[in-house]
XYZ file of C-alpha atoms in Angstrom:
115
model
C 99.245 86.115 111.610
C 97.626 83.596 113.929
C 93.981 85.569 113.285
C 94.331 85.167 110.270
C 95.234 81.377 109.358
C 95.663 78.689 112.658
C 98.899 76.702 111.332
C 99.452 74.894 114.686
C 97.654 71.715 112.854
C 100.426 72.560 109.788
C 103.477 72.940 112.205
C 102.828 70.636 114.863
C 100.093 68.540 114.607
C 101.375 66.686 111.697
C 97.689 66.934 109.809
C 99.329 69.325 107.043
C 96.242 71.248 107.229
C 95.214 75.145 107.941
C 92.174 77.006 109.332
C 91.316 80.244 107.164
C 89.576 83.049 109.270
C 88.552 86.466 109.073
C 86.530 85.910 105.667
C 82.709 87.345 105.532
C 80.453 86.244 103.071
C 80.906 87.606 99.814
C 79.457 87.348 95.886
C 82.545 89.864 94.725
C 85.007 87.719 92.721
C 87.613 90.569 93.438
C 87.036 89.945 97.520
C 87.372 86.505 96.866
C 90.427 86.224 94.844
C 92.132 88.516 96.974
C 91.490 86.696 99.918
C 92.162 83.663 97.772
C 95.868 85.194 96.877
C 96.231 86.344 100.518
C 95.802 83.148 102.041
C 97.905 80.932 99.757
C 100.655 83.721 100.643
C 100.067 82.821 104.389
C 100.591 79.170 103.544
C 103.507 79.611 101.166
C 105.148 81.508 103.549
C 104.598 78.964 106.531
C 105.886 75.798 103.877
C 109.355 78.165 103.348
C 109.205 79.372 106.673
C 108.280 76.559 109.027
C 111.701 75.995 110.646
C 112.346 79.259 111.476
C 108.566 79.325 112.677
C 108.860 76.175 114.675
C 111.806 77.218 116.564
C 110.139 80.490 117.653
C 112.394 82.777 116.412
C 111.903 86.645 115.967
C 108.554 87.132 113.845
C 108.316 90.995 114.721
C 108.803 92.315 111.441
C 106.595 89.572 109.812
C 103.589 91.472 108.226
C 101.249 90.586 105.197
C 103.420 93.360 103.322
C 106.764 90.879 104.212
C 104.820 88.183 103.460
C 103.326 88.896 99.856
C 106.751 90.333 99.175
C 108.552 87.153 99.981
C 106.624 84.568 98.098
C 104.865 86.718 95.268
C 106.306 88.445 92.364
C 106.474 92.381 93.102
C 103.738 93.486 91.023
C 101.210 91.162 92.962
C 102.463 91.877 96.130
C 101.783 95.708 95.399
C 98.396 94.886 94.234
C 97.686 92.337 97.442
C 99.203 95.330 99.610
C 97.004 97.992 98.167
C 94.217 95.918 98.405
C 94.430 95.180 102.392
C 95.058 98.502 102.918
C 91.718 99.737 100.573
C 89.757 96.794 102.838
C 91.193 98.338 106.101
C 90.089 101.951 105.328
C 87.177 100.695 103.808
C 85.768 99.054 107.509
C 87.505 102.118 108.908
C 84.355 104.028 107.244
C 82.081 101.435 107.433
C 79.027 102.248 109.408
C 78.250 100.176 112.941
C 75.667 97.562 111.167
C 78.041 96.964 108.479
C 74.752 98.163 106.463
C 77.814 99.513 104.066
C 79.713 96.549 103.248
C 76.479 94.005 102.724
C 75.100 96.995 100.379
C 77.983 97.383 98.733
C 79.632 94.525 98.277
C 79.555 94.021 94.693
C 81.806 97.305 93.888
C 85.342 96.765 92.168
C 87.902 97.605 94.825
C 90.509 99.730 92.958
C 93.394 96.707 93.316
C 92.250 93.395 92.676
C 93.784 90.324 90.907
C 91.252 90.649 88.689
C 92.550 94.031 87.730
């Protein structure tokens, strides 16, 4: 979870704010409601969580599928589940440029927020 949003600022640092990674460039409103929905999840989870977090306890079977299911209504968390999973096969195939994703980028993933 930590490569995906720094909460140390959040938890400790008493700034109450978070550092977003992982996001490329993008003009696809599906990309970037999805990662919209997927980070909010993160920080949800952290805000309900942050005790437990704080104190170190066991985060092994914390996962983006545990988190969306824990702060999202089912039907979005399948969607925000399908989607990661479409992204990660989707960079899976991607050629070595990345020539695939900046041509492409624009397509309609098959889950999406949008629908």
């Amino acid at each position: 979870m930590y490569y995906l949003v720094n909460c140390i600022p959040f938890i400790w640092g008493g700034s109450g704010t978070y550092e977003f990674r992982l996001s490329s460039p993008t003009q696809s409103a599906h990309k970037m409601l999805n990662w919209l929905f997927i980070c909010n999840a993160v920080m949800a989870y952290v805000e309900k969580h942050k005790d437990e977090l704080a104190a170190f306890s066991d985060l092994r079977n914390v996962n983006l599928d545990s988190i969306f299911s824990d702060v999202y209504s089912a039907e979005l968390a399948t969607i925000l589940t399908g989607y990661v999973q479409w992204r990660k096969d989707y960079m899976i195939n991607m050629d070595a440029q990345g020539d695939k994703e900046l041509a492409e980028d624009l397509i309609t993933p098959p889950y999406s927020v949008l629908g």
